[in-house]
Amino acid sequence: MTDDVGKRVARIIAEQAMLDPEAIKPDTTLDDLGLDSLALVEVVFGIEEAFDISVPFNANEPRASEFDISKVAHIITGVKQLIAAKG
Amino acid sequence: MRRVVITGLGVVSALGTGRVAHLQGLREGRSGIAPISLIDPERLMVKIAAEAKQFRGEDHFDRPQLALFDRVTEMAMFCAREAVAQSGIEFDEALGLRTATIIGTAMGGLHTLDENYHAVYHEKKNRVHPLIIPRLMANAPVSQITMEYGLTGAAWSVSTACSSSNHAIAQAFQLVRSGAADAAVTGGTESVLCFGGIKAWEGLRVMSNDGCRPFSKNRNGMVLGEGAAILILEELERARARGAPILGEIAGAGMTADAGDIVAPAVDGAARAMRLALADARMAPGEIDYINAHGTATTMNDRTEAEAIHLVLGEQAKAVLVSSTKSMHGHCIGAAGALEAAATLMALGEGVVPPTINHDQTDPAIGLDVVPNVAREAPVAAALSNSFAFGGLNAVLAFRKWQG
């Protein structure tokens, strides 16, 4: 959360959750933040736009997607992997 | 009370052009879903849809008409002609005054809008074709139908996303039943399968990349389709007096709003709409033999809809046949309810219940006989057809078999 990617992801999530970015911790779950399915789609879109990546995410079954959204830390790890894969 | 029957039907869908092709596709359990080919799919993330590939406006309309018709109007006009021809109804001046025309479409002339925006934003054109507005306006299909047949009674378009057709048919039914009209031309039409239209749907992330599997445990989203269906409604005694073919009866309609979420469906709104339709039709839950489900194949819709059906029908839910024909003709948004009315009329008239194809895995959360994969011969005396739209707007139609 201290690096650039982590901070930017936290800021995107915080905006949707209408919280201060400081409130977004690695262990925070999206349920903790009260994000509904639409807000989740907007988070994914925000991340894709910010990092110019495509996140494999299906809103039908968010938990079944290859992209792990169970915790903020996992989202950041996933984003870093996608950025690395982009080369 | 006056009774309302259907005396004509016209259809365009991915299953074919004309009602015979559409119904044959449903009977065979054929899939109209295929790789997108009517537009360049390269930049699309979702590359499958139920395109009405055989339908070309040029085959049915002349140049002045084509200049005025978006694809949604072309499909609606084709269907109106087919429905009027089957019905044998003749619109003289007196009947024209007493005929309502009510057509559902969620998006109207989206192809025209898309092309126009491409021209002004991308190609930087400062001058556009003079007929863009009369082509793209959502009431273009309904207006063109009134002009074709001289239908001078009440006429309007209805836009309630995926429930547009059912809301349109419900209103036409009520006008004829109440005596405000003697006949109605109604149904729905939709084509969102242009580049900008598909892109917009991609954004929601609820579309499947590999197929439409309603109620199946491995379902992973909806598949867009395009098409239209038009019904001719007539007051029963009028239809009988002229010896019209009677395809079935509309017995009731129920409409509700969830007043909840802008995209997520709710059990309560869906269940109340079904109950209202049954009450309006003076039908007991036990009379229902078949439900044409909204069945979009999203995780949420199918679970919510199944729960609503169980709630309304109770023990009877296990005996009723429930199928989603979207598995074959895709989700045609504002045309969905009209295409599904066609499927429901087939079940009532022929005793052939269309299947839910691509049913791979039973989902214990559903607990219904979804007529998996193969059409079933079964007597159907009464049926419901469900539409539950984004925005939480629900419309359910109740049908009865015409016993003659």
Short mmCIF file of C-alpha atoms in Angstrom, two decimals:
data_model
loop_
_atom_site.label_atom_id
_atom_site.label_comp_id
_atom_site.label_asym_id
_atom_site.label_seq_id
_atom_site.Cartn_x
_atom_site.Cartn_y
_atom_site.Cartn_z
CA MET A 1 0.00 0.00 0.00
CA THR A 2 3.02 2.22 0.36
CA ASP A 3 4.09 1.94 -3.27
CA ASP A 4 2.64 3.85 -6.17
CA VAL A 5 0.39 1.10 -7.55
CA GLY A 6 -1.00 0.35 -4.10
CA LYS A 7 -1.76 4.00 -3.46
CA ARG A 8 -3.48 4.50 -6.77
CA VAL A 9 -5.60 1.37 -6.34
CA ALA A 10 -6.55 2.47 -2.82
CA ARG A 11 -7.54 5.89 -4.15
CA ILE A 12 -9.78 4.31 -6.83
CA ILE A 13 -11.48 2.05 -4.29
CA ALA A 14 -11.82 4.90 -1.79
CA GLU A 15 -13.54 7.07 -4.35
CA GLN A 16 -16.21 4.42 -4.99
CA ALA A 17 -16.62 3.71 -1.29
CA MET A 18 -16.77 7.46 -0.58
CA LEU A 19 -14.04 7.11 2.05
CA ASP A 20 -10.66 8.65 2.74
CA PRO A 21 -7.89 6.63 0.95
CA GLU A 22 -6.25 6.22 4.37
CA ALA A 23 -9.20 4.06 5.41
CA ILE A 24 -8.35 1.46 2.76
CA LYS A 25 -6.07 -1.19 4.35
CA PRO A 26 -4.51 -4.31 2.78
CA ASP A 27 -6.83 -6.55 4.79
CA THR A 28 -9.94 -4.57 3.95
CA THR A 29 -12.55 -6.57 2.00
CA LEU A 30 -14.91 -4.97 -0.47
CA ASP A 31 -17.82 -6.15 1.67
CA ASP A 32 -16.31 -4.19 4.60
CA LEU A 33 -16.54 -1.10 2.42
CA GLY A 34 -20.15 -1.79 1.45
CA LEU A 35 -19.38 -1.78 -2.28
CA ASP A 36 -22.28 -3.17 -4.31
CA SER A 37 -21.95 -4.90 -7.67
CA LEU A 38 -22.19 -1.67 -9.68
CA ALA A 39 -19.52 0.03 -7.58
CA LEU A 40 -17.34 -3.02 -8.07
CA VAL A 41 -17.68 -2.78 -11.85
CA GLU A 42 -16.70 0.88 -11.55
CA VAL A 43 -13.64 0.00 -9.45
CA VAL A 44 -12.51 -2.50 -12.09
CA PHE A 45 -13.10 0.06 -14.84
CA GLY A 46 -11.17 2.71 -12.87
CA ILE A 47 -8.23 0.33 -12.43
CA GLU A 48 -8.23 -0.61 -16.12
CA GLU A 49 -8.21 3.03 -17.16
CA ALA A 50 -5.56 4.04 -14.63
CA PHE A 51 -3.08 1.31 -15.55
CA ASP A 52 -4.11 0.61 -19.15
CA ILE A 53 -4.77 -3.07 -18.44
CA SER A 54 -7.67 -5.46 -18.97
CA VAL A 55 -8.94 -7.09 -15.79
CA PRO A 56 -10.54 -10.52 -16.27
CA PHE A 57 -13.72 -9.85 -14.33
CA ASN A 58 -17.30 -11.06 -14.78
CA ALA A 59 -19.87 -9.16 -12.74
CA ASN A 60 -22.14 -12.21 -12.76
CA GLU A 61 -19.92 -14.12 -10.41
CA PRO A 62 -17.30 -11.68 -9.12
CA ARG A 63 -15.86 -14.21 -6.71
CA ALA A 64 -15.43 -16.82 -9.43
CA SER A 65 -13.38 -14.53 -11.69
CA GLU A 66 -9.69 -15.30 -12.15
CA PHE A 67 -9.01 -11.89 -10.65
CA ASP A 68 -9.02 -12.18 -6.86
CA ILE A 69 -11.07 -9.38 -5.32
CA SER A 70 -11.47 -10.87 -1.86
CA LYS A 71 -9.12 -8.31 -0.23
CA VAL A 72 -7.54 -5.02 -1.19
CA ALA A 73 -4.07 -6.59 -0.95
CA HIS A 74 -5.07 -9.28 -3.46
CA ILE A 75 -6.44 -6.71 -5.85
CA ILE A 76 -3.14 -4.81 -5.73
CA THR A 77 -1.17 -8.01 -6.31
CA GLY A 78 -3.40 -8.86 -9.26
CA VAL A 79 -3.00 -5.39 -10.75
CA LYS A 80 0.79 -5.62 -10.45
CA GLN A 81 0.77 -8.99 -12.20
CA LEU A 82 -1.33 -7.59 -15.03
CA ILE A 83 0.99 -4.59 -15.37
CA ALA A 84 4.01 -6.92 -15.45
CA ALA A 85 2.34 -9.19 -18.00
CA LYS A 86 1.78 -6.16 -20.20
CA GLY A 87 5.57 -5.73 -20.28
CA MET B 1 -65.95 -8.20 -19.77
CA ARG B 2 -64.56 -7.96 -23.29
CA ARG B 3 -61.99 -10.62 -24.16
CA VAL B 4 -58.85 -10.04 -26.21
CA VAL B 5 -57.40 -12.54 -28.67
CA ILE B 6 -54.34 -12.63 -30.89
CA THR B 7 -55.12 -13.09 -34.56
CA GLY B 8 -51.79 -12.44 -36.24
CA LEU B 9 -48.09 -12.79 -35.55
CA GLY B 10 -44.96 -11.64 -37.36
CA VAL B 11 -41.40 -12.36 -36.24
CA VAL B 12 -37.78 -11.61 -37.16
CA SER B 13 -35.04 -13.15 -35.02
CA ALA B 14 -31.70 -14.88 -35.19
CA LEU B 15 -33.68 -18.08 -35.73
CA GLY B 16 -34.95 -16.78 -39.05
CA THR B 17 -37.03 -14.26 -40.91
CA GLY B 18 -40.75 -14.84 -40.46
CA ARG B 19 -42.76 -16.63 -37.78
CA VAL B 20 -42.46 -20.06 -39.40
CA ALA B 21 -38.66 -19.96 -39.22
CA HIS B 22 -38.68 -18.56 -35.67
CA LEU B 23 -41.09 -21.17 -34.36
CA GLN B 24 -39.31 -23.98 -36.21
CA GLY B 25 -36.06 -22.90 -34.55
CA LEU B 26 -37.71 -22.97 -31.13
CA ARG B 27 -39.19 -26.41 -31.81
CA GLU B 28 -35.81 -27.78 -32.90
CA GLY B 29 -34.00 -26.18 -29.96
CA ARG B 30 -31.68 -24.48 -32.44
CA SER B 31 -29.22 -21.81 -31.31
CA GLY B 32 -29.24 -18.49 -33.13
CA ILE B 33 -26.15 -17.39 -31.21
CA ALA B 34 -22.96 -17.27 -33.27
CA PRO B 35 -19.78 -15.25 -33.82
CA ILE B 36 -20.65 -11.64 -34.67
CA SER B 37 -20.36 -11.12 -38.42
CA LEU B 38 -22.66 -8.24 -39.40
CA ILE B 39 -20.12 -5.77 -38.00
CA ASP B 40 -16.34 -6.00 -37.62
CA PRO B 41 -15.83 -7.81 -34.29
CA GLU B 42 -12.11 -7.04 -34.02
CA ARG B 43 -12.22 -4.47 -31.23
CA LEU B 44 -15.08 -6.17 -29.40
CA MET B 45 -14.39 -8.03 -26.17
CA VAL B 46 -17.64 -9.98 -26.46
CA LYS B 47 -17.64 -11.57 -29.91
CA ILE B 48 -20.90 -13.56 -29.94
CA ALA B 49 -24.51 -12.44 -30.39
CA ALA B 50 -27.82 -13.59 -31.81
CA GLU B 51 -27.76 -11.53 -35.00
CA ALA B 52 -30.71 -11.78 -37.38
CA LYS B 53 -28.20 -12.58 -40.11
CA GLN B 54 -30.76 -13.44 -42.76
CA PHE B 55 -32.72 -10.23 -42.38
CA ARG B 56 -31.75 -7.51 -44.86
CA GLY B 57 -33.90 -4.42 -45.19
CA GLU B 58 -33.02 -4.18 -48.90
CA ASP B 59 -34.92 -7.42 -49.52
CA HIS B 60 -38.18 -5.93 -48.25
CA PHE B 61 -38.24 -2.15 -48.72
CA ASP B 62 -37.69 0.33 -51.52
CA ARG B 63 -35.17 3.15 -51.58
CA PRO B 64 -37.34 5.95 -50.14
CA GLN B 65 -38.38 3.66 -47.30
CA LEU B 66 -34.82 2.52 -46.62
CA ALA B 67 -33.77 6.18 -46.35
CA LEU B 68 -36.29 6.57 -43.51
CA PHE B 69 -35.96 3.23 -41.75
CA ASP B 70 -33.38 2.28 -39.14
CA ARG B 71 -32.90 -1.48 -38.76
CA VAL B 72 -35.39 -1.47 -35.83
CA THR B 73 -38.05 0.03 -38.07
CA GLU B 74 -37.28 -2.37 -40.93
CA MET B 75 -37.73 -5.36 -38.64
CA ALA B 76 -40.91 -3.97 -37.06
CA MET B 77 -42.44 -3.17 -40.46
CA PHE B 78 -41.63 -6.62 -41.80
CA CYS B 79 -43.29 -8.18 -38.75
CA ALA B 80 -46.34 -5.90 -38.98
CA ARG B 81 -46.88 -6.97 -42.60
CA GLU B 82 -46.58 -10.64 -41.69
CA ALA B 83 -48.94 -10.29 -38.71
CA VAL B 84 -51.55 -8.31 -40.66
CA ALA B 85 -51.43 -10.85 -43.50
CA GLN B 86 -51.92 -13.81 -41.17
CA SER B 87 -54.74 -12.09 -39.32
CA GLY B 88 -56.56 -11.12 -42.51
CA ILE B 89 -57.60 -7.92 -40.76
CA GLU B 90 -58.58 -5.10 -43.11
CA PHE B 91 -58.05 -1.62 -41.81
CA ASP B 92 -60.70 0.62 -43.34
CA GLU B 93 -61.14 4.18 -42.09
CA ALA B 94 -63.55 3.21 -39.31
CA LEU B 95 -61.37 0.40 -37.97
CA GLY B 96 -58.23 2.54 -38.29
CA LEU B 97 -59.81 5.04 -35.91
CA ARG B 98 -60.51 2.25 -33.42
CA THR B 99 -57.07 0.59 -33.62
CA ALA B 100 -54.25 1.28 -31.16
CA THR B 101 -50.59 0.92 -32.15
CA ILE B 102 -48.19 0.42 -29.25
CA ILE B 103 -44.64 -0.76 -29.86
CA GLY B 104 -41.84 -1.35 -27.36
CA THR B 105 -38.21 -0.51 -28.01
CA ALA B 106 -35.54 0.19 -25.41
CA MET B 107 -33.07 2.05 -27.57
CA GLY B 108 -34.88 3.05 -30.78
CA GLY B 109 -32.74 3.69 -33.85
CA LEU B 110 -29.39 2.98 -32.26
CA HIS B 111 -27.66 2.03 -35.55
CA THR B 112 -28.56 5.45 -36.95
CA LEU B 113 -27.35 7.21 -33.81
CA ASP B 114 -24.11 5.23 -33.83
CA GLU B 115 -23.40 5.98 -37.51
CA ASN B 116 -24.23 9.64 -37.03
CA TYR B 117 -21.94 10.01 -34.03
CA HIS B 118 -19.20 8.21 -35.95
CA ALA B 119 -19.63 10.72 -38.77
CA VAL B 120 -19.54 13.84 -36.59
CA TYR B 121 -17.03 12.79 -33.92
CA HIS B 122 -14.71 10.44 -35.75
CA GLU B 123 -14.89 11.58 -39.36
CA LYS B 124 -15.32 15.20 -38.23
CA LYS B 125 -18.17 15.79 -40.65
CA ASN B 126 -20.04 19.00 -40.07
CA ARG B 127 -23.05 18.04 -42.17
CA VAL B 128 -25.21 14.96 -41.60
CA HIS B 129 -27.98 13.22 -43.53
CA PRO B 130 -31.21 15.22 -43.20
CA LEU B 131 -33.30 12.26 -42.00
CA ILE B 132 -31.23 11.21 -38.98
CA ILE B 133 -33.86 12.32 -36.46
CA PRO B 134 -36.92 10.69 -38.08
CA ARG B 135 -34.85 7.49 -38.39
CA LEU B 136 -33.50 7.33 -34.87
CA MET B 137 -36.44 8.54 -32.78
CA ALA B 138 -37.82 5.76 -30.61
CA ASN B 139 -41.33 6.26 -32.01
CA ALA B 140 -40.20 5.79 -35.64
CA PRO B 141 -41.28 2.10 -35.76
CA VAL B 142 -44.72 2.83 -34.31
CA SER B 143 -45.24 5.88 -36.53
CA GLN B 144 -44.23 4.03 -39.71
CA ILE B 145 -46.69 1.22 -38.89
CA THR B 146 -49.55 3.69 -38.36
CA MET B 147 -48.73 5.32 -41.71
CA GLU B 148 -48.54 1.99 -43.57
CA TYR B 149 -52.04 0.95 -42.46
CA GLY B 150 -53.81 4.23 -41.72
CA LEU B 151 -54.09 3.46 -38.02
CA THR B 152 -55.40 6.72 -36.61
CA GLY B 153 -56.27 5.68 -33.05
CA ALA B 154 -54.02 5.95 -30.00
CA ALA B 155 -50.39 5.20 -30.78
CA TRP B 156 -47.15 5.46 -28.84
CA SER B 157 -43.83 3.81 -28.17
CA VAL B 158 -42.88 2.25 -24.85
CA SER B 159 -39.36 2.20 -23.47
CA THR B 160 -38.74 0.16 -20.34
CA ALA B 161 -35.51 -1.61 -21.26
CA CYS B 162 -36.00 -5.39 -21.27
CA SER B 163 -39.70 -5.10 -20.37
CA SER B 164 -40.61 -2.70 -23.23
CA SER B 165 -42.51 -5.31 -25.25
CA ASN B 166 -44.48 -6.69 -22.34
CA HIS B 167 -45.43 -3.21 -21.20
CA ALA B 168 -46.51 -2.35 -24.77
CA ILE B 169 -48.57 -5.53 -25.15
CA ALA B 170 -50.11 -5.04 -21.70
CA GLN B 171 -51.25 -1.53 -22.57
CA ALA B 172 -52.63 -2.60 -25.96
CA PHE B 173 -54.47 -5.45 -24.23
CA GLN B 174 -55.98 -3.08 -21.69
CA LEU B 175 -57.15 -0.65 -24.38
CA VAL B 176 -58.91 -3.40 -26.31
CA ARG B 177 -60.37 -5.02 -23.21
CA SER B 178 -61.69 -1.72 -21.86
CA GLY B 179 -63.36 -0.82 -25.15
CA ALA B 180 -61.10 2.16 -25.82
CA ALA B 181 -60.01 0.31 -28.97
CA ASP B 182 -61.31 -2.65 -30.96
CA ALA B 183 -57.98 -3.83 -32.29
CA ALA B 184 -54.30 -3.20 -31.67
CA VAL B 185 -51.01 -3.64 -33.45
CA THR B 186 -48.44 -4.25 -30.72
CA GLY B 187 -45.12 -5.88 -29.86
CA GLY B 188 -41.54 -4.77 -29.85
CA THR B 189 -38.41 -4.26 -31.91
CA GLU B 190 -34.72 -3.87 -31.09
CA SER B 191 -31.27 -3.91 -32.55
CA VAL B 192 -28.42 -2.76 -30.34
CA LEU B 193 -25.90 -4.80 -32.32
CA CYS B 194 -23.88 -1.89 -33.67
CA PHE B 195 -20.33 -1.20 -32.48
CA GLY B 196 -21.23 1.51 -29.96
CA GLY B 197 -24.24 -0.45 -28.74
CA ILE B 198 -22.31 -3.64 -28.03
CA LYS B 199 -19.46 -1.63 -26.45
CA ALA B 200 -21.93 -0.02 -24.06
CA TRP B 201 -23.27 -3.43 -23.01
CA GLU B 202 -19.73 -4.78 -22.60
CA GLY B 203 -19.18 -2.14 -19.94
CA LEU B 204 -21.64 -3.77 -17.56
CA ARG B 205 -19.60 -7.00 -17.52
CA VAL B 206 -22.64 -9.21 -17.43
CA MET B 207 -22.28 -10.70 -20.89
CA SER B 208 -21.07 -14.20 -21.69
CA ASN B 209 -18.27 -14.82 -24.15
CA ASP B 210 -19.14 -18.43 -24.76
CA GLY B 211 -22.91 -18.93 -24.74
CA CYS B 212 -26.27 -18.34 -23.13
CA ARG B 213 -27.06 -21.00 -20.50
CA PRO B 214 -30.13 -19.88 -18.55
CA PHE B 215 -30.74 -21.71 -15.25
CA SER B 216 -27.71 -23.94 -15.81
CA LYS B 217 -25.25 -23.94 -12.91
CA ASN B 218 -22.41 -22.98 -15.26
CA ARG B 219 -24.23 -19.94 -16.69
CA ASN B 220 -21.99 -16.89 -16.93
CA GLY B 221 -24.05 -14.09 -18.41
CA MET B 222 -26.40 -12.89 -21.09
CA VAL B 223 -25.95 -12.83 -24.85
CA LEU B 224 -27.38 -9.94 -26.84
CA GLY B 225 -29.78 -10.58 -29.70
CA GLU B 226 -31.79 -8.53 -32.16
CA GLY B 227 -35.22 -8.96 -33.62
CA ALA B 228 -38.85 -7.94 -33.56
CA ALA B 229 -42.27 -9.47 -33.13
CA ILE B 230 -45.65 -7.90 -33.80
CA LEU B 231 -49.03 -9.19 -32.63
CA ILE B 232 -52.49 -8.26 -33.84
CA LEU B 233 -54.91 -8.06 -30.92
CA GLU B 234 -58.68 -8.03 -31.46
CA GLU B 235 -61.74 -8.04 -29.33
CA LEU B 236 -62.96 -11.65 -29.30
CA GLU B 237 -66.44 -11.20 -30.81
CA ARG B 238 -65.08 -9.04 -33.60
CA ALA B 239 -62.43 -11.65 -34.43
CA ARG B 240 -65.00 -14.44 -34.34
CA ALA B 241 -67.49 -12.58 -36.51
CA ARG B 242 -64.98 -12.26 -39.32
CA GLY B 243 -63.69 -15.81 -38.92
CA ALA B 244 -60.18 -14.71 -37.99
CA PRO B 245 -57.51 -17.23 -36.98
CA ILE B 246 -57.24 -17.15 -33.20
CA LEU B 247 -53.75 -17.97 -31.93
CA GLY B 248 -54.49 -17.51 -28.23
CA GLU B 249 -56.01 -15.18 -25.69
CA ILE B 250 -54.36 -12.55 -23.53
CA ALA B 251 -56.16 -12.88 -20.25
CA GLY B 252 -54.31 -10.53 -17.95
CA ALA B 253 -51.30 -8.35 -17.26
CA GLY B 254 -49.38 -7.41 -14.12
CA MET B 255 -46.93 -4.53 -13.83
CA THR B 256 -44.77 -3.46 -10.88
CA ALA B 257 -41.61 -1.54 -9.98
CA ASP B 258 -38.95 -2.83 -7.58
CA ALA B 259 -38.04 0.70 -6.49
CA GLY B 260 -34.77 -0.89 -5.43
CA ASP B 261 -31.62 -1.11 -7.50
CA ILE B 262 -30.94 0.29 -10.99
CA VAL B 263 -29.61 -3.06 -12.26
CA ALA B 264 -30.11 -5.80 -9.66
CA PRO B 265 -33.48 -7.61 -9.80
CA ALA B 266 -35.69 -8.18 -6.76
CA VAL B 267 -37.82 -11.18 -5.84
CA ASP B 268 -40.66 -9.07 -4.48
CA GLY B 269 -41.22 -6.95 -7.60
CA ALA B 270 -41.12 -10.01 -9.86
CA ALA B 271 -43.46 -12.03 -7.65
CA ARG B 272 -45.95 -9.19 -7.31
CA ALA B 273 -46.07 -8.75 -11.11
CA MET B 274 -46.83 -12.46 -11.57
CA ARG B 275 -49.51 -12.35 -8.89
CA LEU B 276 -51.12 -9.27 -10.42
CA ALA B 277 -51.17 -10.92 -13.85
CA LEU B 278 -52.84 -14.01 -12.40
CA ALA B 279 -55.41 -11.94 -10.50
CA ASP B 280 -56.10 -9.78 -13.57
CA ALA B 281 -56.67 -12.95 -15.62
CA ARG B 282 -58.78 -14.50 -12.83
CA MET B 283 -56.38 -17.43 -13.02
CA ALA B 284 -55.41 -19.67 -10.11
CA PRO B 285 -51.69 -20.45 -9.75
CA GLY B 286 -52.56 -24.12 -10.23
CA GLU B 287 -53.87 -23.45 -13.74
CA ILE B 288 -50.47 -22.41 -15.06
CA ASP B 289 -48.83 -25.07 -17.24
CA TYR B 290 -45.98 -23.04 -18.71
CA ILE B 291 -43.92 -19.97 -17.88
CA ASN B 292 -41.77 -18.33 -20.51
CA ALA B 293 -39.12 -17.01 -18.15
CA HIS B 294 -37.19 -13.78 -18.40
CA GLY B 295 -34.21 -16.15 -17.95
CA THR B 296 -31.31 -13.94 -19.01
CA ALA B 297 -28.63 -16.40 -17.83
CA THR B 298 -27.09 -13.91 -15.45
CA THR B 299 -26.39 -15.41 -12.05
CA MET B 300 -28.67 -12.98 -10.34
CA ASN B 301 -31.70 -12.86 -12.65
CA ASP B 302 -32.14 -16.59 -12.87
CA ARG B 303 -31.85 -17.12 -9.13
CA THR B 304 -34.20 -14.23 -8.34
CA GLU B 305 -36.74 -15.30 -10.94
CA ALA B 306 -36.75 -18.91 -9.74
CA GLU B 307 -37.33 -17.72 -6.19
CA ALA B 308 -40.22 -15.52 -7.33
CA ILE B 309 -41.80 -18.42 -9.23
CA HIS B 310 -41.56 -20.66 -6.15
CA LEU B 311 -43.06 -17.90 -4.04
CA VAL B 312 -46.05 -17.38 -6.35
CA LEU B 313 -46.78 -20.97 -7.31
CA GLY B 314 -45.81 -22.76 -4.09
CA GLU B 315 -45.90 -26.56 -4.46
CA GLN B 316 -47.22 -26.15 -8.01
CA ALA B 317 -43.85 -24.67 -9.03
CA LYS B 318 -42.43 -28.19 -9.29
CA ALA B 319 -45.02 -29.20 -11.87
CA VAL B 320 -44.93 -26.14 -14.10
CA LEU B 321 -42.70 -26.06 -17.18
CA VAL B 322 -40.39 -23.05 -17.23
CA SER B 323 -38.14 -22.24 -20.17
CA SER B 324 -35.95 -19.40 -21.35
CA THR B 325 -36.03 -19.07 -25.11
CA LYS B 326 -33.29 -16.43 -24.82
CA SER B 327 -30.98 -19.45 -24.91
CA MET B 328 -31.88 -19.62 -28.63
CA HIS B 329 -32.76 -16.08 -29.82
CA GLY B 330 -30.55 -14.18 -27.35
CA HIS B 331 -31.66 -11.28 -25.24
CA CYS B 332 -33.42 -8.94 -27.64
CA ILE B 333 -33.92 -6.27 -24.95
CA GLY B 334 -36.97 -4.20 -25.97
CA ALA B 335 -38.18 -6.92 -28.35
CA ALA B 336 -37.72 -9.75 -25.84
CA GLY B 337 -41.29 -9.94 -24.54
CA ALA B 338 -42.81 -9.94 -28.02
CA LEU B 339 -40.50 -12.72 -29.26
CA GLU B 340 -41.34 -14.64 -26.12
CA ALA B 341 -45.06 -14.09 -26.65
CA ALA B 342 -44.53 -15.87 -29.99
CA ALA B 343 -42.92 -18.79 -28.14
CA THR B 344 -45.75 -18.83 -25.61
CA LEU B 345 -48.38 -18.87 -28.39
CA MET B 346 -46.64 -21.89 -29.88
CA ALA B 347 -46.84 -23.71 -26.54
CA LEU B 348 -50.55 -22.85 -26.23
CA GLY B 349 -51.52 -23.50 -29.83
CA GLU B 350 -49.43 -26.54 -30.71
CA GLY B 351 -48.77 -28.07 -27.30
CA VAL B 352 -45.03 -27.83 -28.01
CA VAL B 353 -43.10 -26.24 -25.15
CA PRO B 354 -39.86 -24.63 -26.35
CA PRO B 355 -36.77 -25.76 -24.46
CA THR B 356 -34.04 -24.02 -22.50
CA ILE B 357 -31.03 -25.07 -24.54
CA ASN B 358 -27.38 -25.23 -23.37
CA HIS B 359 -28.57 -26.71 -20.11
CA ASP B 360 -25.43 -28.49 -18.88
CA GLN B 361 -25.66 -28.59 -15.10
CA THR B 362 -28.62 -28.55 -12.75
CA ASP B 363 -28.47 -25.64 -10.33
CA PRO B 364 -29.96 -26.63 -6.97
CA ALA B 365 -30.82 -22.96 -6.38
CA ILE B 366 -33.35 -23.12 -9.25
CA GLY B 367 -35.42 -26.24 -8.51
CA LEU B 368 -37.67 -25.98 -11.60
CA ASP B 369 -38.36 -28.12 -14.67
CA VAL B 370 -36.63 -25.88 -17.20
CA VAL B 371 -37.44 -28.12 -20.19
CA PRO B 372 -33.73 -28.79 -20.70
CA ASN B 373 -32.35 -28.85 -24.24
CA VAL B 374 -35.24 -30.53 -26.07
CA ALA B 375 -38.74 -29.18 -26.78
CA ARG B 376 -41.50 -31.10 -25.04
CA GLU B 377 -44.98 -32.02 -26.16
CA ALA B 378 -47.35 -31.11 -23.37
CA PRO B 379 -50.84 -29.66 -23.24
CA VAL B 380 -50.66 -26.00 -22.22
CA ALA B 381 -53.96 -24.35 -21.30
CA ALA B 382 -52.57 -21.32 -19.48
CA ALA B 383 -49.19 -19.61 -19.45
CA LEU B 384 -47.29 -16.63 -18.12
CA SER B 385 -44.56 -14.67 -19.89
CA ASN B 386 -42.17 -12.75 -17.65
CA SER B 387 -40.12 -9.62 -18.35
CA PHE B 388 -38.04 -7.99 -15.63
CA ALA B 389 -36.11 -4.93 -16.78
CA PHE B 390 -33.04 -3.10 -15.62
CA GLY B 391 -34.36 -0.26 -13.54
CA GLY B 392 -36.62 -2.70 -11.70
CA LEU B 393 -39.62 -2.38 -14.04
CA ASN B 394 -41.55 -5.63 -14.35
CA ALA B 395 -44.33 -6.72 -16.70
CA VAL B 396 -45.95 -10.14 -16.84
CA LEU B 397 -48.57 -11.31 -19.35
CA ALA B 398 -51.07 -14.12 -18.72
CA PHE B 399 -52.23 -16.14 -21.73
CA ARG B 400 -54.91 -18.75 -22.27
CA LYS B 401 -55.18 -21.35 -25.00
CA TRP B 402 -58.01 -20.60 -27.39
CA GLN B 403 -60.38 -23.53 -27.04
CA GLY B 404 -62.56 -22.59 -30.02
#
